[in-house]
């Protein structure tokens, strides 16, 4: 036996009589087989993928199967590979991808276009996976936590303009143009005072070259000013507050002093296994106005009769709470404390007044009644209110007048929302919700933490609402898929896919096709037993 200092590999030049199969390089329980089984079980044409319903009789160069490109993207997003150029390289050198795509090597443009063109189908796949996990009993269906997180868009902060910023830019350009205009006038005056020179002195004589440079700079500034004026006019005509010249839908989002040029991703997460059951991408900094839409989307996805929705203080809105209650959703949102303006002035706030539902009146700290006024009023937030007022004579003689009325007021007036009972029930609910609110952050922050910190996905690679929503659907789908694989295990996931296929009455051949392409190493053992169970 020859002694060797190290283990040696096989010669790259050695020919093999029986070369190893690509199948042998992918172990039987490799997660890539789960991707294969899941995509094979999808009805891609029904989901809306381009070319999915193309027949063999179609003319022209055949395109790539959308199923293969979907597998490529699922593998990439699960393994932190999102760039179309990187996916192109990995398809040529990554054995798992070579197995998954059967040695197909699509170009980066084909890969990128698939993500851009099939954004609606990607959203449909994500929704379909939520239905699958619901069928498998992996969601509780009674409690969801809702939150939002900022993601950077494919735009810089400097490419997003507000009306104020555009007005400041125009004023700054005016000053620069004026300064260059004075410079041209000074040059002209200097040339007029100099003694005339013979034209034969040469083309470089005088300062005409400098004047030409200044004129070119002024022309460039004028063009820039015209573009800024056009952007300002377009912004005012649209009624929007911001304008992005790179990504038309990206916005400058500000929270806690930090600004991000991008999007606000909203998600609703089920409490049982922290799976994302509903999500949406918006471009508003504030979460106010998102509670009902997200809770309703989660309720529809879970097909729940009743649902508890947990959210943080940023979602508090009386109109949203009313909408949730009308749709059978019990919302738990901390009540903001407010700025305490009246308390700082030493005056009684609204909480010092008690409402008497029987008499439809408020009782002040001095024991006097504030009775309803005629008519209805609409406040700044759009709520319709009933106003309650005290007696001017009573307030004038009250010993607590200084602590109740402003210096110019002669009586105290209180506004009560016409659906104030909704807020009263919500406040009563929140008294015993400490444990629920403690659970909220542990539920909803898990997916965002995993996607942002483990996967490193803090930004989008595409532009525009449609494409961004398609890419987010890929992120959410890959998070859920990885989570379900960790919960069920490989064989459990494959069994779940087969069960879903049979429950939806898919043909027996389709079920066999999924098993054959994913569990080939165990084919001889699985087919007989499965045939007996399905016959």
Coordinates of C-alpha atoms in Angstrom, one line a residue:
X1 CA 0.0 0.0 0.0
X2 CA 1.4 3.4 -1.0
X3 CA 1.7 5.9 1.8
X4 CA 0.3 9.3 1.0
X5 CA 0.5 12.5 3.1
X6 CA -3.1 13.5 2.3
X7 CA -6.3 12.1 0.9
X8 CA -6.4 12.4 -2.9
X9 CA -9.3 12.9 -5.2
X10 CA -10.0 11.4 -8.6
X11 CA -8.1 12.5 -11.6
X12 CA -10.0 15.1 -13.7
X13 CA -8.7 13.3 -16.9
X14 CA -9.9 9.8 -15.9
X15 CA -12.7 8.4 -18.0
X16 CA -15.4 6.4 -16.3
X17 CA -17.2 3.5 -17.8
X18 CA -20.3 4.2 -15.7
X19 CA -20.4 8.0 -14.8
X20 CA -22.3 8.9 -11.7
X21 CA -25.8 10.3 -12.2
X22 CA -26.8 13.9 -11.2
X23 CA -29.5 12.2 -9.1
X24 CA -26.7 10.7 -7.0
X25 CA -25.5 14.1 -5.9
X26 CA -28.8 15.2 -4.4
X27 CA -29.5 13.2 -1.2
X28 CA -33.1 11.8 -0.8
X29 CA -34.1 14.3 1.9
X30 CA -32.6 17.4 0.3
X31 CA -35.0 20.4 0.5
X32 CA -34.6 20.9 -3.2
X33 CA -36.8 17.9 -3.7
X34 CA -39.5 19.6 -1.7
X35 CA -39.4 22.6 -4.1
X36 CA -39.7 20.1 -7.0
X37 CA -42.7 18.4 -5.5
X38 CA -44.5 21.6 -4.6
X39 CA -44.1 23.2 -8.0
X40 CA -45.1 20.0 -9.8
X41 CA -48.3 20.0 -7.8
X42 CA -49.3 23.6 -8.9
X43 CA -51.7 24.3 -11.8
X44 CA -49.5 27.0 -13.3
X45 CA -52.0 27.9 -16.1
X46 CA -54.7 28.5 -13.6
X47 CA -52.4 30.6 -11.4
X48 CA -51.8 32.9 -14.4
X49 CA -48.2 32.2 -15.4
X50 CA -47.2 33.2 -18.9
X51 CA -46.7 30.4 -21.4
X52 CA -48.1 27.9 -18.9
X53 CA -50.9 26.8 -21.3
X54 CA -48.7 26.7 -24.4
X55 CA -49.2 23.6 -26.4
X56 CA -46.8 21.5 -28.4
X57 CA -48.4 22.7 -31.7
X58 CA -47.5 26.3 -31.0
X59 CA -45.2 27.9 -33.5
X60 CA -41.8 29.5 -32.9
X61 CA -38.9 28.9 -30.5
X62 CA -40.4 27.2 -27.3
X63 CA -40.0 29.3 -24.1
X64 CA -38.7 28.0 -20.8
X65 CA -41.3 26.1 -18.7
X66 CA -42.6 28.7 -16.1
X67 CA -42.4 25.8 -13.6
X68 CA -38.7 25.6 -14.1
X69 CA -38.2 29.3 -13.6
X70 CA -40.4 29.3 -10.5
X71 CA -38.3 26.5 -9.1
X72 CA -35.2 28.5 -9.8
X73 CA -36.5 31.5 -7.9
X74 CA -37.8 29.5 -5.0
X75 CA -34.4 27.9 -4.6
X76 CA -32.7 31.3 -5.0
X77 CA -34.8 33.2 -2.4
X78 CA -34.5 30.3 0.1
X79 CA -30.7 30.3 -0.3
X80 CA -30.2 34.1 -0.3
X81 CA -29.6 34.3 -4.1
X82 CA -31.9 36.9 -5.7
X83 CA -29.9 38.5 -8.5
X84 CA -30.8 37.3 -11.9
X85 CA -27.1 37.2 -13.0
X86 CA -26.2 35.2 -9.9
X87 CA -29.0 32.8 -10.5
X88 CA -27.7 32.4 -14.1
X89 CA -24.2 31.5 -12.8
X90 CA -25.6 29.1 -10.1
X91 CA -27.7 27.2 -12.7
X92 CA -24.4 26.3 -14.4
X93 CA -22.3 25.3 -11.4
X94 CA -24.7 24.4 -8.5
X95 CA -25.4 20.7 -8.5
X96 CA -28.7 21.1 -6.7
X97 CA -29.9 23.6 -9.3
X98 CA -28.5 21.4 -12.1
X99 CA -30.7 18.6 -10.7
X100 CA -33.7 20.8 -10.2
X101 CA -33.6 22.3 -13.7
X102 CA -32.3 19.2 -15.4
X103 CA -29.3 21.1 -16.6
X104 CA -31.3 23.9 -18.1
X105 CA -29.3 27.2 -18.1
X106 CA -31.6 30.2 -18.7
X107 CA -30.0 33.6 -19.3
X108 CA -30.2 36.4 -16.8
X109 CA -32.7 38.4 -18.9
X110 CA -35.1 35.5 -19.1
X111 CA -34.8 35.0 -15.4
X112 CA -35.3 38.7 -14.6
X113 CA -38.3 39.1 -17.0
X114 CA -40.0 36.1 -15.4
X115 CA -40.1 37.9 -12.0
X116 CA -41.3 41.2 -13.6
X117 CA -44.0 39.7 -15.9
X118 CA -45.5 37.2 -13.5
X119 CA -46.0 39.4 -10.4
X120 CA -49.8 38.6 -10.2
X121 CA -49.1 34.8 -10.6
X122 CA -46.5 35.0 -7.8
X123 CA -49.1 36.6 -5.5
X124 CA -51.5 33.8 -6.4
X125 CA -48.9 31.1 -5.5
X126 CA -48.4 32.8 -2.2
X127 CA -52.1 32.8 -1.4
X128 CA -52.4 29.2 -2.6
X129 CA -49.7 28.1 -0.1
X130 CA -51.6 29.8 2.7
X131 CA -54.6 27.7 1.7
X132 CA -52.4 24.6 1.8
X133 CA -51.1 25.2 5.3
X134 CA -54.7 25.9 6.4
X135 CA -55.7 22.5 5.1
X136 CA -52.8 20.9 6.9
X137 CA -53.9 22.4 10.2
X138 CA -50.7 24.5 10.6
X139 CA -52.6 27.7 11.5
X140 CA -54.6 28.3 14.6
X141 CA -57.1 30.6 12.7
X142 CA -58.2 32.5 15.8
X143 CA -55.3 35.0 16.6
X144 CA -53.2 37.0 14.3
X145 CA -50.6 39.7 14.9
X146 CA -50.3 42.6 12.5
X147 CA -47.3 44.9 12.0
X148 CA -45.4 46.8 9.3
X149 CA -41.8 47.1 8.4
X150 CA -39.9 49.5 6.1
X151 CA -38.0 48.0 3.2
X152 CA -35.6 50.0 1.0
X153 CA -36.7 50.4 -2.6
X154 CA -34.6 50.6 -5.8
X155 CA -34.4 54.4 -5.3
X156 CA -32.2 56.8 -3.4
X157 CA -33.4 59.4 -0.9
X158 CA -32.2 62.2 -3.3
X159 CA -34.4 60.9 -6.1
X160 CA -37.6 61.6 -4.1
X161 CA -38.9 65.2 -4.0
X162 CA -41.5 67.0 -2.0
X163 CA -43.1 70.2 -2.9
X164 CA -41.0 72.1 -0.4
X165 CA -37.8 70.5 -1.7
X166 CA -38.7 71.3 -5.3
X167 CA -39.5 74.9 -4.4
X168 CA -36.1 75.2 -2.6
X169 CA -34.3 73.7 -5.6
X170 CA -36.0 76.2 -8.0
X171 CA -35.0 79.1 -5.7
X172 CA -31.4 77.8 -5.5
X173 CA -31.2 77.5 -9.3
X174 CA -32.5 81.0 -9.7
X175 CA -29.7 82.3 -7.5
X176 CA -27.1 80.4 -9.5
X177 CA -28.5 81.6 -12.8
X178 CA -28.6 85.2 -11.5
X179 CA -24.9 84.9 -10.3
X180 CA -23.8 83.6 -13.7
X181 CA -25.8 86.4 -15.4
X182 CA -23.9 89.0 -13.4
X183 CA -20.7 87.2 -14.3
X184 CA -21.5 87.5 -18.0
X185 CA -22.3 91.2 -17.6
X186 CA -19.0 91.8 -15.8
X187 CA -17.1 90.0 -18.6
X188 CA -18.9 92.2 -21.2
X189 CA -18.0 95.3 -19.2
X190 CA -14.4 94.3 -18.9
X191 CA -14.1 93.6 -22.6
X192 CA -15.6 97.0 -23.5
X193 CA -13.0 98.8 -21.3
X194 CA -10.1 96.9 -22.8
X195 CA -8.3 98.4 -25.9
X196 CA -9.4 96.9 -29.1
X197 CA -7.1 94.2 -30.5
X198 CA -6.4 93.2 -34.0
X199 CA -8.5 90.1 -35.0
X200 CA -5.2 88.6 -36.2
X201 CA -4.1 88.2 -32.6
X202 CA -5.5 84.7 -32.7
X203 CA -8.6 82.7 -31.8
X204 CA -7.6 82.6 -28.2
X205 CA -7.5 86.3 -27.7
X206 CA -10.0 88.0 -25.3
X207 CA -12.3 86.2 -22.9
X208 CA -14.8 84.9 -25.4
X209 CA -14.0 81.3 -24.4
X210 CA -14.9 82.0 -20.8
X211 CA -18.1 83.7 -21.8
X212 CA -19.0 80.6 -23.9
X213 CA -18.4 78.3 -21.0
X214 CA -20.6 80.5 -18.7
X215 CA -23.3 80.5 -21.3
X216 CA -23.3 76.7 -21.5
X217 CA -23.5 76.5 -17.7
X218 CA -26.5 78.9 -17.7
X219 CA -28.2 76.8 -20.4
X220 CA -27.8 73.7 -18.3
X221 CA -29.1 75.4 -15.2
X222 CA -32.1 76.7 -17.1
X223 CA -32.9 73.2 -18.4
X224 CA -32.6 71.8 -14.8
X225 CA -34.9 74.6 -13.6
X226 CA -37.5 73.7 -16.3
X227 CA -37.4 70.1 -15.2
X228 CA -37.9 71.1 -11.6
X229 CA -40.8 73.3 -12.5
X230 CA -42.4 70.5 -14.5
X231 CA -42.0 68.0 -11.6
X232 CA -43.6 70.6 -9.2
X233 CA -46.5 71.1 -11.6
X234 CA -47.0 67.3 -11.9
X235 CA -46.9 66.9 -8.2
X236 CA -49.5 69.6 -7.6
X237 CA -51.7 68.2 -10.3
X238 CA -51.6 64.7 -8.9
X239 CA -52.4 65.7 -5.3
X240 CA -49.5 63.6 -4.1
X241 CA -47.1 64.8 -1.4
X242 CA -43.9 63.2 -2.9
X243 CA -42.5 62.5 -6.4
X244 CA -39.9 59.8 -7.2
X245 CA -38.0 60.2 -10.4
X246 CA -36.5 56.7 -10.2
X247 CA -39.2 54.4 -8.8
X248 CA -42.6 56.1 -9.3
X249 CA -44.2 54.3 -6.3
X250 CA -41.4 54.6 -3.8
X251 CA -41.7 57.1 -1.0
X252 CA -39.6 58.7 1.6
X253 CA -40.8 56.9 4.8
X254 CA -39.9 58.4 8.2
X255 CA -40.3 56.8 11.6
X256 CA -38.5 57.5 14.8
X257 CA -36.2 59.9 13.1
X258 CA -35.0 57.4 10.5
X259 CA -35.8 57.9 6.8
X260 CA -36.0 55.1 4.2
X261 CA -36.7 55.5 0.5
X262 CA -38.9 52.5 -0.2
X263 CA -42.1 50.7 0.9
X264 CA -43.9 49.8 4.1
X265 CA -44.7 46.0 4.1
X266 CA -47.7 45.0 6.2
X267 CA -48.1 41.4 7.3
X268 CA -50.6 39.4 9.4
X269 CA -49.0 36.4 11.2
X270 CA -50.9 33.5 12.7
X271 CA -50.0 32.7 16.3
X272 CA -49.7 28.9 16.0
X273 CA -46.6 28.5 14.0
X274 CA -45.8 32.2 13.1
X275 CA -46.8 31.7 9.4
X276 CA -47.6 34.8 7.3
X277 CA -51.3 34.4 6.3
X278 CA -51.8 37.8 4.7
X279 CA -49.6 40.7 3.6
X280 CA -49.5 43.8 1.5
X281 CA -47.1 46.5 0.3
X282 CA -48.0 50.2 0.8
X283 CA -46.0 53.4 0.5
X284 CA -47.3 55.3 3.6
X285 CA -45.1 55.9 6.6
X286 CA -47.9 55.6 9.1
X287 CA -49.7 52.3 9.9
X288 CA -52.9 54.2 10.7
X289 CA -55.6 53.0 8.2
X290 CA -54.0 49.6 7.7
X291 CA -55.6 47.6 10.6
X292 CA -58.9 46.7 9.1
X293 CA -57.6 45.8 5.6
X294 CA -55.0 43.5 7.0
X295 CA -57.2 41.9 9.6
X296 CA -60.0 41.3 7.0
X297 CA -57.5 39.8 4.5
X298 CA -56.3 37.4 7.3
X299 CA -59.8 36.5 8.2
X300 CA -60.7 35.7 4.6
X301 CA -57.5 33.7 4.1
X302 CA -58.2 31.7 7.2
X303 CA -62.0 31.4 6.6
X304 CA -62.5 32.2 10.3
X305 CA -65.9 33.0 11.7
X306 CA -64.2 35.3 14.3
X307 CA -60.7 36.6 14.7
X308 CA -58.6 38.4 17.2
X309 CA -56.2 40.9 15.7
X310 CA -53.3 42.2 17.8
X311 CA -51.5 45.4 16.7
X312 CA -49.3 48.1 18.3
X313 CA -50.2 51.6 19.2
X314 CA -49.4 52.9 15.7
X315 CA -52.6 51.2 14.3
X316 CA -55.0 52.9 16.7
X317 CA -57.9 54.5 14.8
X318 CA -61.5 54.7 15.9
X319 CA -62.7 54.3 12.3
X320 CA -60.6 51.2 11.9
X321 CA -61.8 49.7 15.2
X322 CA -65.4 50.2 14.1
X323 CA -64.7 48.6 10.7
X324 CA -63.1 45.6 12.4
X325 CA -66.0 45.1 14.8
X326 CA -68.5 45.2 11.9
X327 CA -66.6 42.4 10.2
X328 CA -66.5 40.2 13.3
X329 CA -62.8 41.0 14.1
X330 CA -61.9 41.7 17.7
X331 CA -59.0 44.2 17.6
X332 CA -56.5 44.7 20.4
X333 CA -54.6 48.0 20.0
X334 CA -53.1 50.0 22.9
X335 CA -54.8 53.3 23.4
X336 CA -52.4 56.3 22.8
X337 CA -51.9 58.4 25.9
X338 CA -52.0 61.6 23.9
X339 CA -49.9 64.7 24.5
X340 CA -51.6 65.6 27.8
X341 CA -52.1 69.2 26.8
X342 CA -54.9 69.9 29.2
X343 CA -53.2 68.2 32.1
X344 CA -50.1 70.3 31.5
X345 CA -52.3 73.4 31.7
X346 CA -53.8 72.2 35.0
X347 CA -57.2 71.7 33.4
X348 CA -59.6 68.7 33.5
X349 CA -59.3 66.3 30.6
X350 CA -62.1 64.2 29.0
X351 CA -61.3 61.3 31.3
X352 CA -62.4 63.4 34.3
X353 CA -65.9 63.5 32.8
X354 CA -68.2 60.5 33.2
X355 CA -70.9 59.5 30.6
X356 CA -74.4 58.6 31.7
X357 CA -75.9 56.4 29.0
X358 CA -79.3 56.4 30.6
X359 CA -79.6 60.2 30.6
X360 CA -77.4 60.7 27.5
X361 CA -75.3 63.3 29.3
X362 CA -71.8 63.9 30.8
X363 CA -71.2 64.7 34.4
X364 CA -68.3 67.1 35.2
X365 CA -66.0 66.9 38.2
X366 CA -68.2 69.4 40.0
X367 CA -71.3 67.1 39.5
X368 CA -73.1 69.2 36.9
X369 CA -74.5 67.8 33.7
X370 CA -73.4 68.6 30.1
X371 CA -76.3 67.9 27.8
X372 CA -76.4 67.2 24.0
X373 CA -76.6 70.1 21.6
X374 CA -78.7 69.9 18.5
X375 CA -77.2 68.8 15.2
X376 CA -74.1 66.8 14.3
X377 CA -70.6 68.0 13.6
X378 CA -67.7 66.4 11.7
X379 CA -64.3 66.8 13.2
X380 CA -60.9 67.0 11.4
X381 CA -60.5 63.2 11.2
X382 CA -63.9 62.8 9.4
X383 CA -65.8 61.4 12.5
X384 CA -69.4 62.5 13.1
X385 CA -69.7 63.8 16.6
X386 CA -72.4 64.8 19.1
X387 CA -71.5 67.8 21.2
X388 CA -72.4 68.1 24.9
X389 CA -72.3 71.6 26.5
X390 CA -72.7 72.8 30.1
X391 CA -74.7 75.8 31.2
X392 CA -73.0 79.2 31.0
X393 CA -74.7 80.3 34.3
X394 CA -73.5 77.1 36.1
X395 CA -70.0 77.4 34.8
X396 CA -69.8 81.1 35.7
X397 CA -70.5 80.3 39.4
X398 CA -68.4 77.1 39.6
X399 CA -65.5 77.1 42.0
X400 CA -63.6 74.7 39.6
X401 CA -64.0 77.1 36.7
X402 CA -60.2 77.9 36.4
X403 CA -59.4 74.2 36.2
X404 CA -62.1 73.4 33.6
X405 CA -62.4 76.3 31.2
X406 CA -60.0 78.1 29.0
X407 CA -59.6 81.9 29.7
X408 CA -61.9 82.9 26.9
X409 CA -64.5 80.2 27.3
X410 CA -67.8 80.7 29.1
X411 CA -68.8 77.0 29.2
X412 CA -67.3 73.5 28.7
X413 CA -68.0 71.6 25.5
X414 CA -67.2 67.9 24.9
X415 CA -67.4 66.0 21.6
X416 CA -68.6 62.4 21.6
X417 CA -68.3 60.2 18.5
X418 CA -71.6 58.8 17.4
X419 CA -70.1 55.2 17.7
X420 CA -68.3 55.9 21.0
X421 CA -69.6 52.6 22.4
X422 CA -67.2 50.9 20.1
X423 CA -64.3 52.7 21.8
X424 CA -65.7 52.0 25.2
X425 CA -65.9 48.3 24.5
X426 CA -62.3 48.4 23.2
X427 CA -61.0 50.3 26.3
X428 CA -62.7 47.7 28.5
X429 CA -61.1 44.9 26.4
X430 CA -57.7 46.4 26.7
X431 CA -57.8 46.3 30.5
X432 CA -57.2 42.6 30.6
X433 CA -55.0 42.2 27.5
X434 CA -51.6 42.5 28.9
X435 CA -50.7 38.8 28.1
X436 CA -52.0 39.1 24.6
X437 CA -50.0 42.3 23.9
X438 CA -46.9 40.6 25.3
X439 CA -47.4 37.8 22.8
X440 CA -47.9 40.1 19.9
X441 CA -44.3 41.1 19.3
X442 CA -43.1 37.5 19.6
X443 CA -45.6 36.5 16.9
X444 CA -45.3 39.2 14.2
X445 CA -41.6 40.1 14.6
X446 CA -40.4 36.6 13.9
X447 CA -41.0 36.6 10.1
X448 CA -39.6 40.1 9.7
X449 CA -36.6 39.2 11.8
X450 CA -36.0 36.1 9.8
X451 CA -36.4 37.7 6.4
X452 CA -34.3 40.8 7.2
X453 CA -31.6 39.4 9.5
X454 CA -31.2 35.7 8.5
X455 CA -31.9 36.1 4.8
X456 CA -30.6 39.7 4.6
X457 CA -33.6 40.9 2.5
X458 CA -33.9 44.6 3.5
X459 CA -34.5 46.0 0.0
X460 CA -36.4 45.3 -3.2
X461 CA -34.6 44.7 -6.5
X462 CA -37.5 45.8 -8.7
X463 CA -39.5 49.1 -9.2
X464 CA -43.2 49.8 -9.1
X465 CA -46.0 48.5 -6.9
X466 CA -46.9 45.5 -9.0
X467 CA -43.3 44.2 -9.3
X468 CA -42.5 45.0 -5.7
X469 CA -45.6 43.1 -4.5
X470 CA -44.6 40.2 -6.7
X471 CA -41.1 40.1 -5.2
X472 CA -42.5 40.4 -1.6
X473 CA -44.8 37.4 -2.4
X474 CA -41.6 35.4 -3.3
X475 CA -40.1 36.4 0.1
X476 CA -43.2 35.5 2.1
X477 CA -43.7 32.2 0.2
X478 CA -40.1 31.1 0.8
X479 CA -40.3 32.1 4.5
X480 CA -43.5 30.0 4.8
X481 CA -42.1 27.1 2.8
X482 CA -39.0 26.9 4.9
X483 CA -41.0 27.2 8.1
X484 CA -43.3 24.4 7.1
X485 CA -40.4 22.2 6.1
X486 CA -38.9 22.7 9.5
X487 CA -42.2 21.8 11.2
X488 CA -43.2 18.8 9.1
X489 CA -39.9 17.5 8.0
X490 CA -39.1 16.5 4.4
X491 CA -41.2 13.3 4.3
X492 CA -44.1 14.9 6.1
X493 CA -44.1 17.8 3.6
X494 CA -44.2 15.4 0.6
X495 CA -47.0 13.5 2.2
X496 CA -48.9 16.7 2.8
X497 CA -48.5 17.7 -0.9
X498 CA -49.8 14.3 -2.0
X499 CA -52.7 14.5 0.4
X500 CA -53.6 18.0 -1.0
X501 CA -53.4 16.6 -4.5
X502 CA -55.7 13.7 -3.8
X503 CA -58.2 15.8 -1.7
X504 CA -58.5 18.2 -4.7
X505 CA -59.3 15.2 -6.9
X506 CA -56.2 15.6 -9.1
X507 CA -55.6 12.7 -11.5
X508 CA -53.8 9.7 -10.1
X509 CA -51.1 10.1 -12.8
X510 CA -50.4 13.6 -11.5
X511 CA -49.9 12.2 -8.0
X512 CA -47.6 9.6 -9.3
X513 CA -45.6 12.2 -11.3
X514 CA -45.0 14.2 -8.2
X515 CA -43.8 11.2 -6.3
X516 CA -41.6 9.9 -9.1
X517 CA -39.8 13.3 -9.6
X518 CA -39.2 13.9 -5.9
X519 CA -38.8 10.5 -4.2
X520 CA -37.2 8.4 -6.9
X521 CA -34.7 6.8 -4.5
X522 CA -37.7 5.4 -2.6
X523 CA -39.9 4.7 -5.6
X524 CA -39.9 1.0 -5.4
X525 CA -41.1 1.0 -1.8
X526 CA -43.6 3.9 -2.1
X527 CA -45.6 3.0 -5.2
X528 CA -47.1 -0.3 -4.1
X529 CA -48.3 1.0 -0.7
X530 CA -49.7 4.2 -2.2
X531 CA -51.5 2.3 -5.0
X532 CA -53.2 0.2 -2.4
X533 CA -54.3 3.2 -0.3
X534 CA -55.6 5.2 -3.3
X535 CA -57.4 2.3 -5.1

